[in-house]
Tab-separated table of C-alpha atoms in Angstrom:
chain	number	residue	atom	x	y	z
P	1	UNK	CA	25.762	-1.626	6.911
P	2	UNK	CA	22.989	-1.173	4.475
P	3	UNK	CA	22.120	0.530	1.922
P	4	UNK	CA	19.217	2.585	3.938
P	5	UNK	CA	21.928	3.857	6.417
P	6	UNK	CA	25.268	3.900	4.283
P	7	UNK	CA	27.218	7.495	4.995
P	8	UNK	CA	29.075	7.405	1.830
P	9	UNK	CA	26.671	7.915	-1.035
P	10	UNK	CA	27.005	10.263	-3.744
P	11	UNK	CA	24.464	12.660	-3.727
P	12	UNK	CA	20.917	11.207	-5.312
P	13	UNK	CA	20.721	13.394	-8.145
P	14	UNK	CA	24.170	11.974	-9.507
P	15	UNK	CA	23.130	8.470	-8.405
P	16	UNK	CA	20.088	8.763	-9.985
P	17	UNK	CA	21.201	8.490	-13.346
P	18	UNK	CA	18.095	10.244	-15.035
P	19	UNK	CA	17.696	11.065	-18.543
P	20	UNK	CA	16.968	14.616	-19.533
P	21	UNK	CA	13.910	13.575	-22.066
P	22	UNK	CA	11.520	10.983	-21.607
P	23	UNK	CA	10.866	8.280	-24.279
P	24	UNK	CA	7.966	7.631	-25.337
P	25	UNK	CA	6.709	4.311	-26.276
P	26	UNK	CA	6.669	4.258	-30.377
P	27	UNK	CA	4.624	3.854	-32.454
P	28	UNK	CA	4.709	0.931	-33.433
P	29	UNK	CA	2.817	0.162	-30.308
P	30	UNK	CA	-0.403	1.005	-32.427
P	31	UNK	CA	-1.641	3.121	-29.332
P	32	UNK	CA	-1.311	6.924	-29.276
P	33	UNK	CA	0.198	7.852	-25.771
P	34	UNK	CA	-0.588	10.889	-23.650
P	35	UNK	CA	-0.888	11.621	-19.849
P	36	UNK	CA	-3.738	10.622	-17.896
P	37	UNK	CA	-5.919	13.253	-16.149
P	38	UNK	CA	-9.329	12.838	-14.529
P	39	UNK	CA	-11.533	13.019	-17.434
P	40	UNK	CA	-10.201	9.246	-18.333
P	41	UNK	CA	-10.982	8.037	-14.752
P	42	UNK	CA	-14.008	5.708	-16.288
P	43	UNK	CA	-11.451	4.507	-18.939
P	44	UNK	CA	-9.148	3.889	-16.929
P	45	UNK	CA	-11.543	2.223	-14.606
P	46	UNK	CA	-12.762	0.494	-17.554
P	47	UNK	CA	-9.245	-1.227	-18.034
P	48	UNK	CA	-8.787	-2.295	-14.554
P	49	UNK	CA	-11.935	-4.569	-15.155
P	50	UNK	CA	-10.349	-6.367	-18.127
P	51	UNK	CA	-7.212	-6.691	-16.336
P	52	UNK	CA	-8.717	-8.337	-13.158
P	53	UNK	CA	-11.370	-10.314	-14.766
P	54	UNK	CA	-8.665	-11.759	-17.184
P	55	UNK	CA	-5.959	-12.308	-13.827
P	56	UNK	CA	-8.303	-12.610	-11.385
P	57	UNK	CA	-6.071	-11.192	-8.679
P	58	UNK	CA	-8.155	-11.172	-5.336
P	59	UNK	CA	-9.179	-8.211	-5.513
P	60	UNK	CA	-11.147	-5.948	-7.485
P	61	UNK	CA	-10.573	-1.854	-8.337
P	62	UNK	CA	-13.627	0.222	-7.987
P	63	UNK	CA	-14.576	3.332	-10.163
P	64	UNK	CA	-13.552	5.641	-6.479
P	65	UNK	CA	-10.226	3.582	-5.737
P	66	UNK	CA	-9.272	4.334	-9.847
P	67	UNK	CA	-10.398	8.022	-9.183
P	68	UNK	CA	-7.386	7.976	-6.814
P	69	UNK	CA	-5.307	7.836	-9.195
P	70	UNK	CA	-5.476	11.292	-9.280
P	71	UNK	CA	-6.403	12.505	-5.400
P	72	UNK	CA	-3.409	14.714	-3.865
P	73	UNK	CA	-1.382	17.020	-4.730
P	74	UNK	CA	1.946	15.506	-5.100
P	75	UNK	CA	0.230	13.131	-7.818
P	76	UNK	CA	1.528	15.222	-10.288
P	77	UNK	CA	-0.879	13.674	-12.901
P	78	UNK	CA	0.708	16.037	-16.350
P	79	UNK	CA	4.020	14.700	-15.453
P	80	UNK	CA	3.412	11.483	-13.856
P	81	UNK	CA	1.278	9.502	-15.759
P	82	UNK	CA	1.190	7.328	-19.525
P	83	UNK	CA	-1.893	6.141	-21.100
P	84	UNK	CA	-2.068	4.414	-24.885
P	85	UNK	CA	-5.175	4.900	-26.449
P	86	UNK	CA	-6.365	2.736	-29.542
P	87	UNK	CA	-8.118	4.505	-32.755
P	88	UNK	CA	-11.356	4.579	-31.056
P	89	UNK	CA	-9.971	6.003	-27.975
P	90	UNK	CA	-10.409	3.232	-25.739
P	91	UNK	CA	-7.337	3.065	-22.759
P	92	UNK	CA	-5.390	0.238	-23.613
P	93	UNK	CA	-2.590	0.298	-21.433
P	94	UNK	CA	-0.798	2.835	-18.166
P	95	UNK	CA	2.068	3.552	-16.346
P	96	UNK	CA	1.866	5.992	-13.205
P	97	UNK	CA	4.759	6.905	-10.839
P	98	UNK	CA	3.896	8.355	-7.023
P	99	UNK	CA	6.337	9.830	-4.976
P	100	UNK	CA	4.824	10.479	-1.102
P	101	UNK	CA	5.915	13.858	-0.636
P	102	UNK	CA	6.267	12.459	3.319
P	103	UNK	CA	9.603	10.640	2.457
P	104	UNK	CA	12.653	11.629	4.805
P	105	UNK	CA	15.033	8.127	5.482
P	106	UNK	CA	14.557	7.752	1.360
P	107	UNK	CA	13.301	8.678	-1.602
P	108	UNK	CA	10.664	6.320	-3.003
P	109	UNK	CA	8.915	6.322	-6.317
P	110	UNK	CA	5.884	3.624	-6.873
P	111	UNK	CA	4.956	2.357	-9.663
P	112	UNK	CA	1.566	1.027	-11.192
P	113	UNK	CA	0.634	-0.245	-14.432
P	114	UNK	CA	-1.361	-2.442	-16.600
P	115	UNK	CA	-2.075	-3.629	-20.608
P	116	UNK	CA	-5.186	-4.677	-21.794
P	117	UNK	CA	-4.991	-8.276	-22.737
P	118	UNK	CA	-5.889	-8.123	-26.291
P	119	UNK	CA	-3.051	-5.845	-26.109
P	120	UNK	CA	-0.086	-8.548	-24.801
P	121	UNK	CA	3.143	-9.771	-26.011
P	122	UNK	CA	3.729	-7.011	-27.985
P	123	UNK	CA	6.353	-5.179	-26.149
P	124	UNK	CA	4.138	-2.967	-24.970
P	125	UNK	CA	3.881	-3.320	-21.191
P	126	UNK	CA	8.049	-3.155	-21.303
P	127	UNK	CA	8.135	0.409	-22.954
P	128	UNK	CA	5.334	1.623	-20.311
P	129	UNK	CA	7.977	-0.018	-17.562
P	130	UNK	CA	10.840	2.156	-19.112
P	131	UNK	CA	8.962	5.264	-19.105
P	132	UNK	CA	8.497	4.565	-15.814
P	133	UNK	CA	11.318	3.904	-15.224
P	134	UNK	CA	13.025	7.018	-16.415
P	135	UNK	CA	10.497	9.193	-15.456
P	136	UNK	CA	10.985	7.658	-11.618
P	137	UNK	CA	14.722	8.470	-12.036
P	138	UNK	CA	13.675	12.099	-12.741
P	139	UNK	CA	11.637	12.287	-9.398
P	140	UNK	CA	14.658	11.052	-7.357
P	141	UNK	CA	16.846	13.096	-8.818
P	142	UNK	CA	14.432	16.462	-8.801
P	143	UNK	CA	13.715	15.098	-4.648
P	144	UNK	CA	16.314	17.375	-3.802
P	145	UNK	CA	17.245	15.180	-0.817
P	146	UNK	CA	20.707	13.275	-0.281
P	147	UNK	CA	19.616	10.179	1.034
P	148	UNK	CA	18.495	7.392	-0.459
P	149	UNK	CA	16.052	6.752	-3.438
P	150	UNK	CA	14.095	3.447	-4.205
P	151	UNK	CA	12.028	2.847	-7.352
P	152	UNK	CA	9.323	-0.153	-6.239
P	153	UNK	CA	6.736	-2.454	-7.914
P	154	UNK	CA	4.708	-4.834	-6.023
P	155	UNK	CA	3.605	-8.268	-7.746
P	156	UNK	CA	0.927	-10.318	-7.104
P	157	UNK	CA	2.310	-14.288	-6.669
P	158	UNK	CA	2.141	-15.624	-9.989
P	159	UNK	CA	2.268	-12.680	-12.004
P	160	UNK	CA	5.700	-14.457	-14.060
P	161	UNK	CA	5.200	-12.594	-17.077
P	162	UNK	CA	5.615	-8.994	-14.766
P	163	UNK	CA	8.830	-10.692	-13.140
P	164	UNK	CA	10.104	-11.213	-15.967
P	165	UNK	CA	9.832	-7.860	-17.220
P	166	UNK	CA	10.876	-6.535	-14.117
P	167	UNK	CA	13.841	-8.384	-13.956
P	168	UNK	CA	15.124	-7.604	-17.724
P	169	UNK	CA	14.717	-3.537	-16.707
P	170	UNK	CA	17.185	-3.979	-13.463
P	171	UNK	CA	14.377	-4.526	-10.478
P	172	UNK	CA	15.479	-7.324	-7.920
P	173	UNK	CA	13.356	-9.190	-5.152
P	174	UNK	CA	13.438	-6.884	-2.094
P	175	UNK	CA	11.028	-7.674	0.249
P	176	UNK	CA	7.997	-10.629	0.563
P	177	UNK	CA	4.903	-9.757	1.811
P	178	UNK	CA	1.700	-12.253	3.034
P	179	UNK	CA	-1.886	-11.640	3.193
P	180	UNK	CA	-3.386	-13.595	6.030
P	181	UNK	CA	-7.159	-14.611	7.208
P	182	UNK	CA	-8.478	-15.740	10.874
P	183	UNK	CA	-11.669	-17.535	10.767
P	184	UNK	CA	-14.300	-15.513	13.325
P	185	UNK	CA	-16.207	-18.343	14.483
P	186	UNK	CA	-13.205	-19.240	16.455
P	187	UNK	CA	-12.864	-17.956	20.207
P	188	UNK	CA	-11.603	-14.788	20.694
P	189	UNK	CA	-8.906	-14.065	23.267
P	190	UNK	CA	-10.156	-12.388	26.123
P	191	UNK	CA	-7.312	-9.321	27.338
P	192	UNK	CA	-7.203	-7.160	30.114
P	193	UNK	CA	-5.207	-3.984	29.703
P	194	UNK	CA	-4.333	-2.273	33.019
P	195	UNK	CA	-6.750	0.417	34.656
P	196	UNK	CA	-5.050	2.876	33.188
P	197	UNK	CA	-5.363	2.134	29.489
P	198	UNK	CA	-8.659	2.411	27.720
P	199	UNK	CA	-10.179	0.464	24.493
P	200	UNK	CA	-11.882	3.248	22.938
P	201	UNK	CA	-13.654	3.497	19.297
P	202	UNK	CA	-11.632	5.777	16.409
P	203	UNK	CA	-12.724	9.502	16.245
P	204	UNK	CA	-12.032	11.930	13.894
P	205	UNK	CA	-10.922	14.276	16.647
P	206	UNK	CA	-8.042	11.684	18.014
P	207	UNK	CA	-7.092	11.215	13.832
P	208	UNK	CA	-4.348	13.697	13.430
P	209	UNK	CA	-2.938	12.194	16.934
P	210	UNK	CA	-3.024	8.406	15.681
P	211	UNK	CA	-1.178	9.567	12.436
P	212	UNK	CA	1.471	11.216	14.685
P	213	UNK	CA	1.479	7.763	17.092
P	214	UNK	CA	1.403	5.720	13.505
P	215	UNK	CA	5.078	8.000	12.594
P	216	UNK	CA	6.724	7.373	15.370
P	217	UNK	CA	5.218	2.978	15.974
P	218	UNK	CA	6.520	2.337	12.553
P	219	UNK	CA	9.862	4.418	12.773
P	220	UNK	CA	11.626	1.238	12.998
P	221	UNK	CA	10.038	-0.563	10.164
P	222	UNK	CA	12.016	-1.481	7.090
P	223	UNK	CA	11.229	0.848	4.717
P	224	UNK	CA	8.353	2.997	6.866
P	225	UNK	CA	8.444	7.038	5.859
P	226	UNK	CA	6.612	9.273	7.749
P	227	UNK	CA	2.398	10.561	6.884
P	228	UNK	CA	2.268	14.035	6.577
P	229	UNK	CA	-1.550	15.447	7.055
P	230	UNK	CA	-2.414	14.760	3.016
P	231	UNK	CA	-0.784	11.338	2.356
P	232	UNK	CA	-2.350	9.913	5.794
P	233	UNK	CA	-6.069	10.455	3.844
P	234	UNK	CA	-5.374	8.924	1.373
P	235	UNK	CA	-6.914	5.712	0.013
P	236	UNK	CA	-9.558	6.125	2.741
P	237	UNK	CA	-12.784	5.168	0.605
P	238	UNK	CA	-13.225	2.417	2.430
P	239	UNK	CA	-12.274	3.189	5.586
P	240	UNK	CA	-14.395	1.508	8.274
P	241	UNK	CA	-14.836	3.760	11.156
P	242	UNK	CA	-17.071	1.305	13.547
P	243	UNK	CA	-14.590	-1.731	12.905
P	244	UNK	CA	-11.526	0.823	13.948
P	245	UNK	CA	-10.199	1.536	17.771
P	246	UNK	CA	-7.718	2.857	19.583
P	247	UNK	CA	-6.166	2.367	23.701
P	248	UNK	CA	-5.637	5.616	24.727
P	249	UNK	CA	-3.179	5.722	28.276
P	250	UNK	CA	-5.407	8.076	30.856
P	251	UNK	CA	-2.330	8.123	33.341
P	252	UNK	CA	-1.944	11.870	33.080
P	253	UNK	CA	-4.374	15.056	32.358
P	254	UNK	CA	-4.086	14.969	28.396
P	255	UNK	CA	-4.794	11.125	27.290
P	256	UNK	CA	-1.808	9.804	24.686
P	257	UNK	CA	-2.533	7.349	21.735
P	258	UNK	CA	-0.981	3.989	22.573
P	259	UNK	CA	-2.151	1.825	20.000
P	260	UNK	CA	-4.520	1.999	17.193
P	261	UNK	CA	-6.196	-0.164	14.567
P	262	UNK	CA	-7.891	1.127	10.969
P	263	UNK	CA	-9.654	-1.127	9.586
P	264	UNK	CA	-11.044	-1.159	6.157
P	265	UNK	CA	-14.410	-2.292	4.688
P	266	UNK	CA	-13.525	-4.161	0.854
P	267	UNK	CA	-16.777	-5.242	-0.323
P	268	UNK	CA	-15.999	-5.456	-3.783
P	269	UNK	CA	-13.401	-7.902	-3.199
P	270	UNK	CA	-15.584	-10.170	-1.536
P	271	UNK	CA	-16.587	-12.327	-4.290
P	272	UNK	CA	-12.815	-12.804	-5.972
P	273	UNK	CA	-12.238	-14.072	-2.530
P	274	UNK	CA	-14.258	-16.345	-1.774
P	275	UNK	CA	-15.752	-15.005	1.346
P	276	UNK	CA	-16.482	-11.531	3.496
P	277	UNK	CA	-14.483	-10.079	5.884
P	278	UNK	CA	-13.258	-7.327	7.921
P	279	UNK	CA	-9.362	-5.776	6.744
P	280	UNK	CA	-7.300	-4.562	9.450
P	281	UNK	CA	-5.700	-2.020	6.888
P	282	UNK	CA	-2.890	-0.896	10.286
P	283	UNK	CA	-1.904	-2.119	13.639
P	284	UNK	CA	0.518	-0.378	15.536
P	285	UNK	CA	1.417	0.030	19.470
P	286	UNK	CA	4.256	2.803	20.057
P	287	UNK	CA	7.543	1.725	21.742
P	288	UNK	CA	7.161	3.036	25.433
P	289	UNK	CA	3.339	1.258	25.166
P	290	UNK	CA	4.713	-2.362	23.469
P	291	UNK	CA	4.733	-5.593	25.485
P	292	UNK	CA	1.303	-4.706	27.358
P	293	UNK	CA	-0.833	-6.912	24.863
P	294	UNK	CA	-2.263	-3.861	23.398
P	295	UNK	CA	-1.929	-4.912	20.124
P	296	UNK	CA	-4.011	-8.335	21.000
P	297	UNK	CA	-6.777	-6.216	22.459
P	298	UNK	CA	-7.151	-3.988	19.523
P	299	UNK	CA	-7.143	-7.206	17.034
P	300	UNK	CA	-9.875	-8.816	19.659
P	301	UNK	CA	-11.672	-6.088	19.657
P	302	UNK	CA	-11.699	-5.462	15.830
P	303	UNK	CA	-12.717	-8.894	15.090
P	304	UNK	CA	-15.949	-8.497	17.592
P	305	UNK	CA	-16.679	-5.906	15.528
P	306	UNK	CA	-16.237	-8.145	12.314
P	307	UNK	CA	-18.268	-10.874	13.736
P	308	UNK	CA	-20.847	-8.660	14.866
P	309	UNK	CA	-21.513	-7.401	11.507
P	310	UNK	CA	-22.119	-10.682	9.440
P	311	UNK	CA	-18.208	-11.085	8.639
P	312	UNK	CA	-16.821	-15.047	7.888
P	313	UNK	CA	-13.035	-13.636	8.611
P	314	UNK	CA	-10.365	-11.005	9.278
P	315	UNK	CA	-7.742	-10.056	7.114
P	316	UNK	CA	-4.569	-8.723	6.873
P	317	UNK	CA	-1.637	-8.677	5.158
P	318	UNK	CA	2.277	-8.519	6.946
P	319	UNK	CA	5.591	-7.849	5.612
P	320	UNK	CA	7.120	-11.457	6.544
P	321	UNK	CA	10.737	-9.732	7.085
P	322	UNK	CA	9.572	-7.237	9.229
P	323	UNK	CA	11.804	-7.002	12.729
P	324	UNK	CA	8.939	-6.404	15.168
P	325	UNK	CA	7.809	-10.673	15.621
P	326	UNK	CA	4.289	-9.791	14.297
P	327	UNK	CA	3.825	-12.901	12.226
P	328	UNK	CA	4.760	-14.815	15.665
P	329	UNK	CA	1.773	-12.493	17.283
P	330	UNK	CA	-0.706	-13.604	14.192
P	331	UNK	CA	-0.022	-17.304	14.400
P	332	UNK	CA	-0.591	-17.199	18.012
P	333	UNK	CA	-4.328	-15.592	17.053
P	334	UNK	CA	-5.212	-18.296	14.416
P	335	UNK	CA	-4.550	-16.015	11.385
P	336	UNK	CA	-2.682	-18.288	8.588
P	337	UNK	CA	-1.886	-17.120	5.133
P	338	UNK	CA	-3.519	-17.261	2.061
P	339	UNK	CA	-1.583	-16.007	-0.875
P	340	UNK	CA	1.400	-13.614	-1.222
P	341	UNK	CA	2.973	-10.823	-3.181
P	342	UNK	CA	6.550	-9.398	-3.543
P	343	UNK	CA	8.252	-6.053	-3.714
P	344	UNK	CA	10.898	-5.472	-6.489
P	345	UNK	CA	13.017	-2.979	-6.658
P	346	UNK	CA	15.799	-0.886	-7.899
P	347	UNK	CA	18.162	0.439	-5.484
P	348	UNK	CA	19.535	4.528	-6.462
């Protein structure tokens, strides 16, 4: 039995271990540390730029997406967040810890972080990592739910230097995920769903309806906690509401979401890429709907869309250990992979 589902668990607030005060990191660090709030969203948006130009992870984090950092509620932004400032005030490194206030099956606290360059090798991305650390601990252990807790990092293929930090402070290799691309200048498949199912376009009115189809589709995925109402909004700056649809089954009075894609529009990412495209940010088909090639419709569909508008591919990215056979579905549509990332963690 795993860990998600073992009956025999001491309660998380004993397993979580946490310390009563946080640690700062010293200061010897030569940075003066302090939470984050959204007056520093250009600093901090200022540091993501020297961190991905120096990386050059495919991607790139806009002034909105680092405003994010401090969107919700359950952010918690006093307690939740680290910044180091040098002399002249300039953000030089960050630690954050989100807990989705959604969680149910476990507890789950994320972590993001980052050090300036000119700032590296100097122990101070490891004391950010056990503030987090800590602090995460506290979270699980405030949840106030007996189940199980999971403190998670995800890192970019070759990232060794983060590995290696993560592995020192306790975090193992838990899941592998892959980012794939399909070329749109290839044939589409051409699917027919029965009469009664219908290939619509997304509306705000069905939204609160796919969220409650997305809960229950990905109930059986590793590691899936339900959206409430806030946490299914979020990260939505880029949401792409003409390249997202949904098959709605018309069999009785009061149509029911079947499937649904969201797709998401990433222009700023486009030239660390290497070429445009359309993101297909979720795919999902609930249980009593699966089998019907609803899921290949919606992808067909999406990618018209993508085509339509000037795009060279599609993109997605797939947890490769997932238990639903949707790399198998992918491959069959001509999507192969193009880099990958990994999710370490450590198990409370």
């Amino acid at each position: 039995m795993t860990q998600d589902n073992a009956p025999d668990l001491a309660p998380l607030a004993e397993r979580a271990r946490a310390p009563r005060l946080l640690t700062l990191p010293s200061a010897e660090t030569g940075l003066t540390w302090r939470a984050l709030d959204v007056g520093d969203v250009q600093e901090l948006h200022a540091l993501f730029a020297r961190v991905e130009s120096h990386d050059n992870p495919p991607y790139r984090t806009t002034l909105e997406e680092a405003a994010e950092t401090f969107q919700g509620a359950w952010k918690d932004a006093p307690n939740n967040t680290l910044g180091g400032f040098d002399p002249a005030g300039t953000l030089r490194a960050y630690g954050t810890v989100t807990a989705q206030p959604g969680d149910v099956r476990s507890v789950r606290a994320f972590l993001e972080g980052g050090v300036d360059p000119d700032r590296r090798r100097r122990g101070i991305g490891s004391a950010v990592l056990r503030w987090q650390v800590d602090r995460s601990r506290q979270v699980l252990a405030a949840s106030g739910k007996d189940v199980p807790g999971r403190i998670v990092v995800h890192v970019e293929d070759g990232m060794t230097d983060s590995v290696r930090m993560l592995t020192e402070q306790g975090f193992s290799p838990r899941r592998w995920y892959t980012e794939m691309r399909r070329d749109l200048n290839l044939d589409l498949p051409a699917v027919k769903l029965r009469s009664s199912l219908d290939l619509v376009p997304w509306s705000a009115e069905l939204d609160d309806q796919v969220r409650l189809a997305h809960n229950e589709s990905f109930r059986d995925h590793w590691g899936s906690e339900p959206h409430t109402v806030e946490t299914w909004q979020e990260g939505r700056t880029y949401f792409a509401p003409t390249w997202s649809f949904l098959v709605l089954d018309r069999t009785s009075d009061r149509a029911q979401v079947a499937g649904y894609l969201l797709s998401g529009r990433y222009e700023q990412d486009w030239d660390s890429l290497g070429w445009t495209e359309g993101y297909i940010d979720i795919l999902g088909v609930r249980r009593e709907w699966r089998g019907q090639r609803i899921a290949t419709a919606l992808l067909a569909r999406a990618m018209a869309a993508y085509r339509e508008d000037g795009m060279e591919y599609a993109g997605l990215g797939i947890d490769t250990d997932q238990p639903t056979g949707a790399f198998g579905l992918y491959g069959n549509l001509q999507f192969e992979p193009t880099r990958g990332s990994t999710m370490y963690t450590i198990e409370v």
